mmCIF file of C-alpha atoms in Angstrom:
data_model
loop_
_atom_site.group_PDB
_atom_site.id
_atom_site.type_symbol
_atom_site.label_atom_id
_atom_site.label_comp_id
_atom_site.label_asym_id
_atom_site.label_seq_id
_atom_site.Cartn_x
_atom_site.Cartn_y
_atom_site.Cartn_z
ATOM 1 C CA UNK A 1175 -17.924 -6.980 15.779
ATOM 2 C CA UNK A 1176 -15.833 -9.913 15.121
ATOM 3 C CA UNK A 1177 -12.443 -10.757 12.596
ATOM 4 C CA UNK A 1178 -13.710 -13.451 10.367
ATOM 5 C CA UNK A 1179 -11.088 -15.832 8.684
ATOM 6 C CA UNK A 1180 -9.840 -15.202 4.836
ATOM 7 C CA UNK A 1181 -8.455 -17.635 2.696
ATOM 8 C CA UNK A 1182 -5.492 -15.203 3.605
ATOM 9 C CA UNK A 1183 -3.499 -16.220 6.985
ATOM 10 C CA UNK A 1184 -2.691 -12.369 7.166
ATOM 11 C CA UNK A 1185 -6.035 -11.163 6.406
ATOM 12 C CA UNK A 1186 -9.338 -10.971 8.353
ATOM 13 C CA UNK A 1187 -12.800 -9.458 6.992
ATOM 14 C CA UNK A 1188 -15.068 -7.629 9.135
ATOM 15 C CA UNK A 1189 -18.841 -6.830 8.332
ATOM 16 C CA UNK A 1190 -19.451 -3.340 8.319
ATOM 17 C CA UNK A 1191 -22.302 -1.065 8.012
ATOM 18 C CA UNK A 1192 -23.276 2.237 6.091
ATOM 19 C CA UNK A 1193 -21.828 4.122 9.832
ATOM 20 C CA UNK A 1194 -18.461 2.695 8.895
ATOM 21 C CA UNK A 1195 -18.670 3.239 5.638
ATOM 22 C CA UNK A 1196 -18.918 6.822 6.207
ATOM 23 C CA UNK A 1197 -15.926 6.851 8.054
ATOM 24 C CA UNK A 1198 -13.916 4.895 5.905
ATOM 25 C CA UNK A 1199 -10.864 7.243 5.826
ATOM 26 C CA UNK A 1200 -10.757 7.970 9.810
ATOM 27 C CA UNK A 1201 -10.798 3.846 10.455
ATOM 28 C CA UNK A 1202 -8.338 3.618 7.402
ATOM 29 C CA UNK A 1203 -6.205 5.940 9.131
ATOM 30 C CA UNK A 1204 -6.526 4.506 12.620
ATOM 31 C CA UNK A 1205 -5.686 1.183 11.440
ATOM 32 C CA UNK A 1206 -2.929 2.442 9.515
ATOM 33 C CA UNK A 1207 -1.503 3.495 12.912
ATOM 34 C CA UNK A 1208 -1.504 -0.113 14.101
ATOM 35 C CA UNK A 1209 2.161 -1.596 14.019
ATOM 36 C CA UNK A 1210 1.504 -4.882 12.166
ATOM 37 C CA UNK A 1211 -1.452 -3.710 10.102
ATOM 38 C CA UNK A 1212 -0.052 -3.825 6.224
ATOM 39 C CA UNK A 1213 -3.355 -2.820 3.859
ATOM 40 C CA UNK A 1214 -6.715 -1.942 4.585
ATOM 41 C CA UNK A 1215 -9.510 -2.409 1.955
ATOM 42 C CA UNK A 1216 -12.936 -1.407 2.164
ATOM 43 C CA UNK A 1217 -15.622 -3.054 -0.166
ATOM 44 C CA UNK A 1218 -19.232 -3.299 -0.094
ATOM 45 C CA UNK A 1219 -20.559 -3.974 3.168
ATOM 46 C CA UNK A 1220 -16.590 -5.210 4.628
ATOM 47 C CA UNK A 1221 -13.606 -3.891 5.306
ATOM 48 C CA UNK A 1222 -10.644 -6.265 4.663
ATOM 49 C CA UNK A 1223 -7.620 -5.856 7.193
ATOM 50 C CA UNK A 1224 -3.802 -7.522 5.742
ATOM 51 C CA UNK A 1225 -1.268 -7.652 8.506
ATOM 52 C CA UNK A 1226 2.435 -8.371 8.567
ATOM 53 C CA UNK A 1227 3.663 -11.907 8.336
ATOM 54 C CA UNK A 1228 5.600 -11.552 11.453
ATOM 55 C CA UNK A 1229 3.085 -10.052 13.641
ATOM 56 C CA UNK A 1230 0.101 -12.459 15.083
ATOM 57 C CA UNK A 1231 -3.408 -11.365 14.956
ATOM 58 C CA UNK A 1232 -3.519 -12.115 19.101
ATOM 59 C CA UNK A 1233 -1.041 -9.553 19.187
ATOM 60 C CA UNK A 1234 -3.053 -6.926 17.143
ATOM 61 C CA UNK A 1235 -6.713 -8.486 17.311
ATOM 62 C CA UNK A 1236 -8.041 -6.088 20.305
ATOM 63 C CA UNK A 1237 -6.610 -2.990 18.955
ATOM 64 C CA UNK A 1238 -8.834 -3.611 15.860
ATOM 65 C CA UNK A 1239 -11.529 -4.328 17.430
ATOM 66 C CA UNK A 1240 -10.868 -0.770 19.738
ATOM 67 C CA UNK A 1241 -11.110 1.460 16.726
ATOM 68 C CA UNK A 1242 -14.699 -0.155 15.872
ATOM 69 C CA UNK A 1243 -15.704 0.049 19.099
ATOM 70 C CA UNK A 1244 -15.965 3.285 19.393
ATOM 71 C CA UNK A 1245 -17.281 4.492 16.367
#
């Protein structure tokens, strides 16, 4: 699982697959729970995750990558 770069500074996209996509509203509401995390969107295939301006993604990055782990 890795955060690839947006044209967004304060979003990252991660490739998902149909597992995650079944589980869209318990990683929605995980990453919710995140202080920093501002919007989650889920399309096709990716899930795109906005934080707040403030907040850096080295602060937040291994939390994200937490909640996918252990689906």
């Amino acid at each position: 699982m890795q955060l690839l770069e947006t044209p967004n500074p304060n979003a990252k996209k991660i490739l998902i697959d149909s597992n995650v996509e079944n589980q869209q509203s318990l990683v929605t509401d995980r990453l919710n729970k995140i202080d920093g995390v501002s919007s989650v969107f889920f399309g096709p295939g990716f899930v795109t995750i906005t934080k707040d301006e403030k907040i850096q993604w080295e602060t937040i990055n291994q939390n994200i990558i937490n909640i996918f782990d252990k689906l």
